[in-house]
Coordinates of C-alpha atoms in Angstrom, one line a residue:
Q862 CA 5.7 -38.0 -6.5
V863 CA 2.9 -39.1 -8.8
N864 CA 2.3 -39.9 -12.4
G865 CA 0.1 -37.2 -14.0
E866 CA -1.4 -39.8 -16.4
D867 CA -3.0 -41.6 -13.5
P868 CA -6.0 -39.6 -12.3
E869 CA -6.8 -41.9 -9.4
A870 CA -3.2 -41.8 -8.1
V871 CA -3.2 -38.0 -8.4
A872 CA -6.5 -37.8 -6.4
Q873 CA -5.1 -40.1 -3.7
V874 CA -1.9 -38.1 -3.3
V875 CA -4.0 -34.8 -3.1
R876 CA -6.2 -36.3 -0.4
L877 CA -3.2 -37.6 1.5
S878 CA -1.5 -34.2 1.3
M879 CA -4.5 -32.4 2.5
D880 CA -4.9 -34.8 5.5
F881 CA -1.3 -34.4 6.3
R882 CA -1.4 -30.6 6.2
H883 CA -4.6 -30.6 8.4
E884 CA -3.1 -33.0 11.0
F885 CA 0.5 -31.7 11.2
K886 CA 0.1 -28.0 10.0
K887 CA 2.9 -28.5 7.5
D888 CA 3.2 -27.6 3.9
V889 CA 3.3 -30.4 1.3
F890 CA 4.8 -30.3 -2.2
I891 CA 3.4 -32.7 -4.8
D892 CA 5.8 -33.6 -7.6
M893 CA 3.5 -34.5 -10.4
Y894 CA 5.4 -35.5 -13.6
G895 CA 3.8 -35.3 -17.0
Y896 CA 4.2 -33.4 -20.3
R897 CA 2.6 -30.8 -22.5
R898 CA 0.7 -32.5 -25.3
L899 CA 0.5 -29.4 -27.5
G900 CA 3.8 -27.9 -26.5
H901 CA 4.0 -24.4 -25.0
N902 CA 0.4 -23.5 -26.2
E903 CA -2.1 -24.5 -28.8
T904 CA -0.4 -22.4 -31.5
D905 CA 3.0 -23.9 -30.8
E906 CA 4.7 -26.5 -33.0
P907 CA 6.9 -28.4 -30.6
T908 CA 8.3 -30.7 -33.3
F909 CA 10.4 -27.8 -34.5
T910 CA 12.7 -28.2 -31.6
Q911 CA 11.8 -31.7 -30.1
P912 CA 10.7 -33.9 -33.0
V913 CA 11.6 -37.3 -31.4
L914 CA 9.9 -36.5 -28.0
Y915 CA 6.7 -35.2 -29.6
R916 CA 6.5 -38.1 -32.1
A917 CA 6.3 -40.3 -29.0
I918 CA 3.8 -38.1 -27.3
S919 CA 1.5 -38.0 -30.3
Q920 CA 1.2 -41.8 -30.1
R921 CA 0.0 -41.7 -26.5
K922 CA -3.7 -41.5 -25.6
S923 CA -5.0 -38.4 -23.8
V924 CA -5.5 -38.6 -20.0
R925 CA -9.2 -38.8 -20.5
D926 CA -9.1 -41.5 -23.1
G927 CA -6.6 -43.5 -21.2
Y928 CA -8.6 -43.4 -18.0
Y929 CA -11.8 -44.2 -19.9
E930 CA -10.3 -47.3 -21.3
H931 CA -9.1 -48.3 -17.8
L932 CA -12.7 -47.9 -16.4
Q933 CA -14.1 -49.9 -19.3
K934 CA -11.8 -52.8 -18.5
L935 CA -13.1 -52.7 -15.0
H936 CA -16.7 -52.4 -16.2
G937 CA -17.0 -49.1 -14.2
V938 CA -18.6 -47.0 -16.9
T939 CA -20.3 -47.4 -20.3
A940 CA -19.7 -45.2 -23.3
E941 CA -23.1 -43.6 -22.9
E942 CA -22.3 -42.7 -19.2
A943 CA -18.9 -41.3 -20.1
D944 CA -20.4 -39.0 -22.8
R945 CA -23.2 -37.9 -20.4
I946 CA -20.8 -37.0 -17.6
S947 CA -18.6 -35.1 -20.1
H948 CA -21.5 -33.2 -21.5
E949 CA -23.0 -32.3 -18.1
R950 CA -19.6 -31.1 -16.9
Q951 CA -19.1 -29.0 -20.0
E952 CA -22.5 -27.4 -19.5
K953 CA -21.7 -26.6 -15.9
L954 CA -18.4 -24.9 -16.7
E955 CA -20.1 -22.9 -19.4
R956 CA -22.8 -21.7 -17.0
E957 CA -20.2 -20.7 -14.4
L958 CA -18.2 -18.8 -17.0
A959 CA -21.3 -17.0 -18.3
A960 CA -22.2 -16.0 -14.7
A961 CA -18.7 -14.8 -14.0
N962 CA -18.8 -12.6 -17.2
Q963 CA -22.2 -11.2 -16.3
N964 CA -21.0 -10.2 -12.8
N965 CA -17.6 -8.9 -14.0
G966 CA -17.1 -5.5 -12.4
S967 CA -19.9 -5.9 -9.9
D968 CA -19.2 -6.4 -6.2
N969 CA -21.9 -8.5 -4.5
H970 CA -20.4 -9.3 -1.2
K971 CA -23.0 -12.0 -0.5
K972 CA -21.4 -14.1 -3.2
R973 CA -18.0 -14.0 -1.5
P974 CA -17.4 -17.3 0.3
G975 CA -16.2 -18.2 3.7
I976 CA -14.0 -15.7 5.6
W977 CA -14.6 -13.1 2.9
S978 CA -18.3 -12.9 3.5
G979 CA -19.3 -9.4 4.5
Y980 CA -16.2 -7.7 2.9
T981 CA -16.5 -5.6 -0.3
G982 CA -14.3 -4.3 -3.1
G983 CA -15.3 -2.1 -6.0
P984 CA -15.6 1.7 -5.7
E985 CA -14.5 3.4 -2.5
P986 CA -17.4 3.9 0.0
R987 CA -18.7 7.5 0.1
Q988 CA -19.4 7.4 3.8
E989 CA -16.5 7.8 6.2
V990 CA -16.0 5.6 9.2
E991 CA -15.4 7.1 12.6
T992 CA -11.8 6.2 13.7
G993 CA -11.3 8.1 16.9
V994 CA -10.4 6.5 20.2
A995 CA -11.7 7.7 23.6
P996 CA -9.1 10.0 25.3
E997 CA -8.9 7.8 28.4
K998 CA -8.3 4.7 26.2
A999 CA -5.7 6.4 24.1
S1000 CA -3.9 7.6 27.3
S1001 CA -4.1 4.1 28.8
L1002 CA -2.7 2.5 25.7
L1003 CA 0.2 5.0 25.4
R1004 CA 1.1 4.3 29.0
K1005 CA 1.1 0.5 28.4
L1006 CA 3.4 1.1 25.4
S1007 CA 5.8 2.6 27.8
D1008 CA 5.7 -0.2 30.4
L1009 CA 8.6 -2.6 30.7
P1010 CA 9.2 -5.6 32.9
Q1011 CA 10.6 -4.9 36.4
H1012 CA 14.1 -6.2 35.8
F1013 CA 14.4 -5.2 32.1
H1014 CA 17.6 -3.2 31.3
L1015 CA 16.6 -0.5 28.8
H1016 CA 19.2 0.9 26.5
P1017 CA 20.4 4.2 28.0
K1018 CA 19.8 6.1 24.8
L1019 CA 16.1 4.9 24.8
Q1020 CA 15.3 6.2 28.3
Q1021 CA 14.3 9.6 26.9
F1022 CA 12.2 7.8 24.2
V1023 CA 10.1 6.1 26.9
E1024 CA 9.9 9.2 29.0
R1025 CA 8.5 11.2 26.1
R1026 CA 5.9 8.5 25.4
I1027 CA 4.8 8.7 29.1
E1028 CA 4.4 12.5 28.7
M1029 CA 2.3 11.9 25.6
S1030 CA 0.0 9.6 27.5
Q1031 CA -0.5 12.4 30.0
G1032 CA -1.3 15.0 27.4
K1033 CA 1.9 17.0 28.3
S1034 CA 3.5 16.5 24.9
P1035 CA 1.9 16.0 21.4
L1036 CA 2.4 12.7 19.7
D1037 CA 5.0 12.2 17.0
W1038 CA 4.9 9.9 14.0
A1039 CA 6.1 6.7 15.8
A1040 CA 3.7 7.2 18.8
A1041 CA 0.7 7.8 16.5
E1042 CA 1.5 4.6 14.6
A1043 CA 2.0 2.6 17.8
L1044 CA -1.3 3.9 19.2
A1045 CA -3.1 2.9 16.0
L1046 CA -1.7 -0.6 16.1
A1047 CA -2.3 -0.9 19.9
S1048 CA -5.9 0.3 19.7
L1049 CA -6.7 -2.3 17.1
A1050 CA -4.9 -5.1 18.9
D1051 CA -6.7 -4.1 22.1
A1052 CA -10.0 -4.6 20.3
G1053 CA -9.0 -8.1 19.3
V1054 CA -7.6 -7.4 15.8
R1055 CA -4.7 -9.4 14.5
V1056 CA -1.8 -7.1 13.7
R1057 CA 1.2 -8.1 11.7
L1058 CA 4.1 -5.7 10.7
T1059 CA 7.0 -7.1 8.7
G1060 CA 9.9 -5.5 6.8
Q1061 CA 13.5 -4.7 6.8
D1062 CA 14.4 -3.3 10.2
S1063 CA 10.7 -2.9 11.0
A1064 CA 11.1 -3.7 14.7
R1065 CA 13.5 -0.8 15.3
G1066 CA 12.5 1.2 12.2
T1067 CA 15.1 2.0 9.5
F1068 CA 15.4 5.5 11.0
S1069 CA 15.5 4.3 14.6
H1070 CA 12.1 5.9 15.3
R1071 CA 9.7 3.0 16.0
H1072 CA 11.3 0.7 18.6
A1073 CA 8.3 -1.7 18.6
I1074 CA 10.6 -4.2 20.2
F1075 CA 13.1 -3.3 23.0
Y1076 CA 16.1 -5.4 23.6
D1077 CA 17.5 -5.9 27.1
Y1078 CA 20.8 -4.0 27.2
E1079 CA 22.4 -6.7 29.4
N1080 CA 21.3 -10.0 27.7
G1081 CA 19.6 -9.0 24.5
A1082 CA 16.2 -10.5 25.4
P1083 CA 13.4 -8.9 23.3
Y1084 CA 10.3 -7.4 24.7
S1085 CA 7.4 -5.8 22.7
P1086 CA 4.8 -3.8 24.7
L1087 CA 2.4 -4.2 21.8
Q1088 CA 2.2 -7.9 22.8
H1089 CA 1.3 -7.1 26.4
L1090 CA -1.7 -4.8 26.3
S1091 CA -4.3 -7.2 27.8
D1092 CA -5.2 -10.8 28.2
K1093 CA -7.9 -10.5 25.5
Q1094 CA -5.9 -8.6 22.9
G1095 CA -5.4 -9.8 19.3
P1096 CA -2.0 -11.4 18.3
V1097 CA 0.7 -8.9 17.4
E1098 CA 3.7 -10.0 15.2
I1099 CA 6.6 -7.6 14.6
I1100 CA 9.1 -9.4 12.3
N1101 CA 12.3 -8.3 10.6
S1102 CA 12.1 -9.7 7.1
P1103 CA 15.1 -10.5 4.8
L1104 CA 16.4 -8.3 2.1
C1105 CA 14.2 -10.0 -0.5
E1106 CA 11.4 -7.6 -1.3
S1107 CA 9.6 -9.8 -3.9
G1108 CA 9.6 -12.8 -1.5
A1109 CA 8.6 -10.8 1.6
L1110 CA 5.9 -8.7 -0.1
G1111 CA 4.6 -11.8 -1.9
F1112 CA 4.3 -13.7 1.4
E1113 CA 2.5 -10.8 3.2
Y1114 CA 0.1 -10.4 0.2
G1115 CA -0.7 -14.1 0.5
Y1116 CA -1.2 -13.8 4.2
S1117 CA -3.7 -10.9 3.6
L1118 CA -5.8 -13.2 1.5
D1119 CA -6.4 -15.6 4.4
Y1120 CA -6.9 -12.9 7.1
P1121 CA -9.3 -10.2 5.8
E1122 CA -10.1 -9.2 9.4
A1123 CA -6.4 -8.4 10.2
L1124 CA -4.2 -5.4 9.7
I1125 CA -1.2 -6.6 7.8
L1126 CA 1.6 -4.2 7.0
W1127 CA 4.9 -4.6 5.1
E1128 CA 7.5 -1.8 5.2
A1129 CA 10.3 -1.3 2.7
Q1130 CA 13.6 -0.2 4.2
F1131 CA 13.5 2.7 1.8
G1132 CA 10.6 3.2 -0.6
D1133 CA 12.9 2.9 -3.6
F1134 CA 13.4 -0.8 -2.7
V1135 CA 9.9 -1.7 -3.6
N1136 CA 11.0 -1.8 -7.2
V1137 CA 12.5 -5.2 -6.6
A1138 CA 9.0 -6.4 -5.8
Q1139 CA 7.4 -4.9 -8.9
V1140 CA 6.3 -8.3 -10.2
I1141 CA 4.2 -8.8 -7.1
L1142 CA 2.6 -5.3 -7.6
D1143 CA 1.9 -5.8 -11.2
Q1144 CA 0.7 -9.4 -11.2
F1145 CA -1.2 -9.5 -7.9
I1146 CA -1.6 -6.5 -5.7
S1147 CA -2.8 -4.0 -8.3
S1148 CA -4.8 -6.3 -10.6
A1149 CA -6.0 -9.3 -8.6
E1150 CA -9.5 -7.9 -8.0
D1151 CA -10.0 -7.2 -11.7
K1152 CA -8.6 -10.5 -12.8
W1153 CA -9.9 -12.9 -10.1
R1154 CA -12.1 -10.9 -7.8
R1155 CA -9.6 -11.5 -5.0
L1156 CA -9.6 -8.8 -2.4
S1157 CA -6.7 -7.8 -0.1
G1158 CA -6.3 -5.2 2.7
L1159 CA -2.5 -5.3 2.6
V1160 CA -0.7 -2.1 3.7
M1161 CA 2.7 -1.1 2.1
L1162 CA 4.7 1.5 4.1
L1163 CA 7.2 3.1 1.7
P1164 CA 9.6 5.8 3.1
H1165 CA 9.6 8.7 0.5
G1166 CA 11.2 12.1 0.4
F1167 CA 14.1 14.0 -1.1
E1168 CA 16.6 14.5 1.7
G1169 CA 19.8 14.6 -0.3
M1170 CA 20.5 10.8 0.2
G1171 CA 21.0 10.1 -3.5
P1172 CA 19.0 8.4 -6.3
E1173 CA 18.4 5.1 -4.5
H1174 CA 17.2 6.6 -1.2
S1175 CA 14.8 9.3 -2.3
S1176 CA 11.8 8.2 -4.3
A1177 CA 9.2 5.4 -3.8
R1178 CA 8.1 6.3 -7.3
I1179 CA 4.7 7.9 -6.8
E1180 CA 4.3 8.0 -10.5
R1181 CA 4.6 4.3 -10.9
F1182 CA 1.7 3.6 -8.5
L1183 CA -0.4 6.3 -10.1
T1184 CA 0.1 4.5 -13.4
L1185 CA -1.0 1.2 -11.9
A1186 CA -4.1 2.9 -10.4
A1187 CA -7.4 2.3 -12.2
E1188 CA -11.0 1.3 -11.3
D1189 CA -10.4 1.9 -7.6
N1190 CA -7.9 -1.0 -7.5
I1191 CA -5.5 0.5 -4.9
Q1192 CA -5.3 3.4 -2.4
I1193 CA -2.4 5.8 -2.7
V1194 CA -1.9 8.0 0.3
Q1195 CA 0.8 10.4 1.7
P1196 CA -0.3 11.6 5.1
T1197 CA 1.5 14.6 6.6
T1198 CA 0.5 14.5 10.3
P1199 CA 0.7 11.8 13.0
A1200 CA -3.0 12.0 13.5
Q1201 CA -3.7 11.5 9.8
L1202 CA -1.5 8.3 9.9
F1203 CA -3.4 7.1 13.0
H1204 CA -6.9 7.5 11.4
L1205 CA -5.6 6.1 8.1
L1206 CA -4.4 2.8 9.6
R1207 CA -7.6 2.4 11.7
R1208 CA -9.7 3.2 8.7
Q1209 CA -8.0 0.5 6.7
N1210 CA -9.2 -2.1 9.3
L1211 CA -12.5 -0.7 10.5
R1212 CA -14.0 -0.3 7.0
K1213 CA -15.4 -3.5 5.5
W1214 CA -14.0 -2.3 2.2
R1215 CA -10.8 -4.2 1.4
K1216 CA -8.3 -2.6 -0.9
P1217 CA -4.4 -2.6 -1.0
L1218 CA -3.1 0.6 0.7
V1219 CA 0.2 2.3 -0.4
V1220 CA 1.4 4.8 2.2
F1221 CA 4.3 7.1 1.4
T1222 CA 5.8 7.6 4.8
P1223 CA 8.3 10.3 5.9
K1224 CA 12.0 10.2 6.8
S1225 CA 13.2 13.6 8.1
L1226 CA 9.6 14.4 9.2
L1227 CA 9.8 11.6 11.8
R1228 CA 11.5 14.1 14.1
H1229 CA 10.3 17.4 12.7
P1230 CA 9.1 19.7 15.5
K1231 CA 6.0 20.6 13.6
V1232 CA 5.0 17.0 12.6
V1233 CA 3.2 16.3 15.8
S1234 CA -0.5 16.0 16.8
P1235 CA -2.1 16.7 20.2
L1236 CA -3.8 13.8 21.9
E1237 CA -7.3 15.2 21.3
D1238 CA -6.8 14.8 17.6
F1239 CA -6.9 11.0 18.1
S1240 CA -10.2 11.0 19.9
R1241 CA -12.4 12.3 17.2
G1242 CA -12.9 12.5 13.4
Y1243 CA -11.5 10.4 10.6
F1244 CA -8.9 10.5 7.9
Q1245 CA -9.0 13.7 5.8
K1246 CA -8.3 13.3 2.1
F1247 CA -7.4 17.0 1.8
L1248 CA -6.0 19.4 4.4
P1249 CA -7.1 23.0 3.8
D1250 CA -5.3 26.2 4.6
N1251 CA -6.5 28.6 7.3
L1252 CA -5.8 31.8 5.4
P1253 CA -9.0 33.8 4.6
P1254 CA -9.9 32.9 1.0
Q1255 CA -10.6 36.6 0.1
N1256 CA -6.9 37.5 0.8
V1257 CA -5.5 34.7 -1.3
K1258 CA -3.8 35.6 -4.6
R1259 CA -2.2 32.2 -5.3
I1260 CA -2.7 28.6 -4.2
L1261 CA 0.1 26.0 -3.8
L1262 CA -1.2 22.5 -4.0
C1263 CA 1.2 19.7 -2.8
T1264 CA 1.5 16.4 -1.0
G1265 CA 4.0 15.1 1.6
K1266 CA 7.2 16.6 3.0
I1267 CA 7.4 19.6 0.7
Y1268 CA 4.4 21.2 2.6
Y1269 CA 6.5 21.9 5.6
E1270 CA 9.3 23.6 3.6
L1271 CA 6.7 25.7 1.7
L1272 CA 5.1 26.6 5.1
A1273 CA 8.5 27.6 6.6
Y1274 CA 9.3 29.8 3.6
R1275 CA 5.8 31.5 3.7
E1276 CA 6.2 32.2 7.4
Q1277 CA 9.7 33.5 6.9
R1278 CA 8.8 35.8 4.0
R1279 CA 5.3 36.6 5.3
H1280 CA 3.6 35.6 2.1
N1281 CA 0.1 35.8 3.7
D1282 CA -1.5 35.9 0.3
T1283 CA -0.5 32.3 -0.6
A1284 CA -2.6 29.3 0.5
I1285 CA -1.0 25.9 0.8
I1286 CA -3.4 23.0 0.4
R1287 CA -2.3 19.3 0.9
I1288 CA -3.6 16.4 -1.0
E1289 CA -3.4 13.5 1.5
Q1290 CA -5.0 10.8 -0.7
L1291 CA -3.9 10.9 -4.3
Y1292 CA -6.0 7.9 -5.4
P1293 CA -8.9 7.4 -5.4
M1294 CA -9.1 11.1 -5.8
S1295 CA -12.4 12.7 -4.5
D1296 CA -12.8 15.4 -7.1
D1297 CA -16.0 16.7 -5.5
L1298 CA -14.2 17.3 -2.2
L1299 CA -11.4 19.1 -3.9
E1300 CA -13.8 21.3 -5.8
K1301 CA -15.6 22.1 -2.6
L1302 CA -12.4 23.0 -0.9
L1303 CA -11.4 25.4 -3.7
A1304 CA -14.9 26.9 -4.1
P1305 CA -14.2 29.9 -1.8
Y1306 CA -11.3 31.2 -3.9
A1307 CA -11.9 33.7 -6.6
D1308 CA -12.1 32.6 -10.2
G1309 CA -8.8 32.9 -12.0
T1310 CA -6.7 32.4 -8.8
P1311 CA -3.6 30.6 -10.1
V1312 CA -2.9 27.2 -8.6
L1313 CA 0.6 25.7 -8.7
W1314 CA 1.3 22.0 -8.1
V1315 CA 4.6 21.9 -6.2
Q1316 CA 6.5 18.6 -6.1
E1317 CA 10.0 17.6 -5.1
E1318 CA 10.2 15.0 -7.9
P1319 CA 11.5 15.7 -11.4
F1320 CA 9.0 17.0 -14.0
N1321 CA 8.6 13.5 -15.5
M1322 CA 8.0 11.9 -12.1
G1323 CA 5.8 12.4 -9.1
A1324 CA 2.1 13.2 -9.4
W1325 CA 2.1 16.0 -11.9
R1326 CA 1.5 14.1 -15.1
Y1327 CA -1.4 12.2 -13.4
L1328 CA -2.9 15.5 -12.2
H1329 CA -2.4 17.2 -15.5
E1330 CA -4.0 14.3 -17.4
K1331 CA -6.9 14.5 -14.9
F1332 CA -7.5 18.2 -14.7
G1333 CA -5.8 19.8 -17.7
K1334 CA -4.7 23.5 -17.6
H1335 CA -7.5 24.6 -15.4
L1336 CA -8.9 23.1 -12.2
F1337 CA -12.7 22.7 -12.5
G1338 CA -12.6 25.1 -15.5
R1339 CA -11.8 28.3 -13.5
L1340 CA -8.4 28.0 -11.7
P1341 CA -5.3 28.1 -13.9
F1342 CA -3.2 25.0 -13.1
A1343 CA 0.6 24.6 -13.7
P1344 CA 3.5 22.7 -12.1
V1345 CA 6.7 23.6 -10.2
S1346 CA 9.2 20.8 -10.1
R1347 CA 12.8 19.8 -10.7
H1348 CA 14.0 19.4 -14.3
E1349 CA 13.0 16.3 -16.2
S1350 CA 15.5 13.6 -15.3
A1351 CA 16.4 10.0 -15.9
S1352 CA 17.5 9.7 -12.2
P1353 CA 15.1 10.4 -9.3
A1354 CA 17.6 12.6 -7.5
T1355 CA 21.1 14.0 -7.5
G1356 CA 23.9 12.1 -5.7
S1357 CA 25.3 15.4 -4.2
S1358 CA 24.0 16.6 -1.0
A1359 CA 25.1 20.2 -1.8
A1360 CA 23.4 20.1 -5.2
H1361 CA 20.2 18.7 -3.6
K1362 CA 20.0 21.6 -1.1
R1363 CA 20.5 24.1 -3.9
E1364 CA 17.8 22.5 -6.0
Q1365 CA 15.4 22.3 -3.1
Q1366 CA 15.9 26.0 -2.2
Q1367 CA 15.4 27.1 -5.8
L1368 CA 12.3 24.9 -6.0
I1369 CA 10.7 26.5 -3.0
E1370 CA 11.6 30.0 -4.1
R1371 CA 10.2 29.4 -7.6
A1372 CA 6.9 28.3 -6.1
F1373 CA 6.4 31.8 -4.7
R1374 CA 8.4 33.8 -7.2
D1375 CA 6.6 32.5 -10.3
V1376 CA 3.3 33.7 -9.1
E1377 CA 4.7 37.0 -8.1
T1378 CA 6.2 37.8 -11.5
T1379 CA 3.5 36.7 -13.9
G1380 CA -0.2 35.9 -14.0
D1381 CA 0.2 33.8 -17.2
P1382 CA -0.1 30.1 -16.4
S1383 CA 1.6 29.1 -19.6
S1384 CA 4.7 31.0 -18.6
R1385 CA 4.7 29.4 -15.2
R1386 CA 4.5 26.0 -16.8
A1387 CA 7.4 26.9 -19.0
A1388 CA 9.3 27.8 -15.8
A1389 CA 8.7 24.4 -14.4
A1390 CA 9.4 22.5 -17.5
P1391 CA 12.8 20.8 -18.2
K1392 CA 15.7 22.7 -19.8
S1393 CA 14.1 26.0 -19.0
P1394 CA 16.4 28.9 -17.9
A1395 CA 14.0 29.7 -15.1
A1396 CA 14.1 26.1 -13.8

């Protein structure tokens, strides 16, 4: 505890606290007591509510004047010296402020101090970074992720999980979502990168898919293969955090500020729960670079998808993140294949560009038979911002544009009904959106080919309004553009599983039927809009 009116005492306490923290690696709290001379702010009139207290405060000298008198009594400074010091300090602050204003919006990484030297922010780099891993290395790491101590008692229900992982390492089975994520983390850790994954049930995975830590079935002792890859690997921390999203996410964001070279991930139990941490998103994650030029590479994994689990377990609020996105401040991604997730996580660390990454992750797709990637997909290439369709463009009469889980439902319906004139294109990275890549992807399709944006979310949610604001009624001036969605709604999803299935089926059917019945984009938009009979 220290008196805020005594600068020398404050300086002594700060030095003591820093020495203590350096020596004992413990945090120190300084209780400095003082008062607000002008009340809440310069325009406040504190005597309205505290007249007696502020009458007493007005009679006290300022900290500067009080300390100056103290130094004069000790013959430590003259009036001329005090004025000169004050003037020089004021000039220095004004120069620094002018320089900061001049560099506002620029990103000169050479000016970043210490551990952040060499890392950049600002606009997304145009050049992609190679994120593949040699096949033999991928196989070796997958095998190590299946290794357990000799006398470890594996849970009987996890025996098949480990056996499948071994088959994946041998190329006999494609990799599922959990294996791709584990391989991404293992490949980085094996290269010496610090990896940290925290969240609610993050060790097991909310949907029992990850099992980054095994627990001995006899004695409960934990064992994480990710921590036993090699003697030279980077540290790996897998931590189950408490049900306090704002505290947990705030801590991991702070952690990312001190470890730019690390891959730091926080996972919400359900993506919906991130709304409890909205203050961290608004005040720091989405705006810190613009306000303070502070960079962060924090990754947020948010399970998202309409599965009939109700309003609180369906939506991670894509629309909210797209509203926060501006000036390349965050990355918003919804990968649809295990290989895409693998390349995405490696890209986040291997690029020297540091930007918070929001990943909308799947739930039912974690075990979907088509959501797998062969081992060779991990040995080459990089993260693809868009995934094209393989139908011949000249045969296409309609294009369905989508992101996430809805793709697999559209694909199943197309295969079942043999709609071989309908292309389905996935947007994997919603922000920053590479317009030139999308335009190039759509270039082979004939002018006037209608494009429908299909989303599970209600009309007033999801990515539609962002895309409509960006592109208008026509994509690149030649392709009619309209939405297919649920009705406008105050709630993200229905609470009835039966109602959800009915809505989802109608949504899929309308994505194909609307194009079949009319070529007028305005009528298709009306079909997708709220309170429409066709909706």
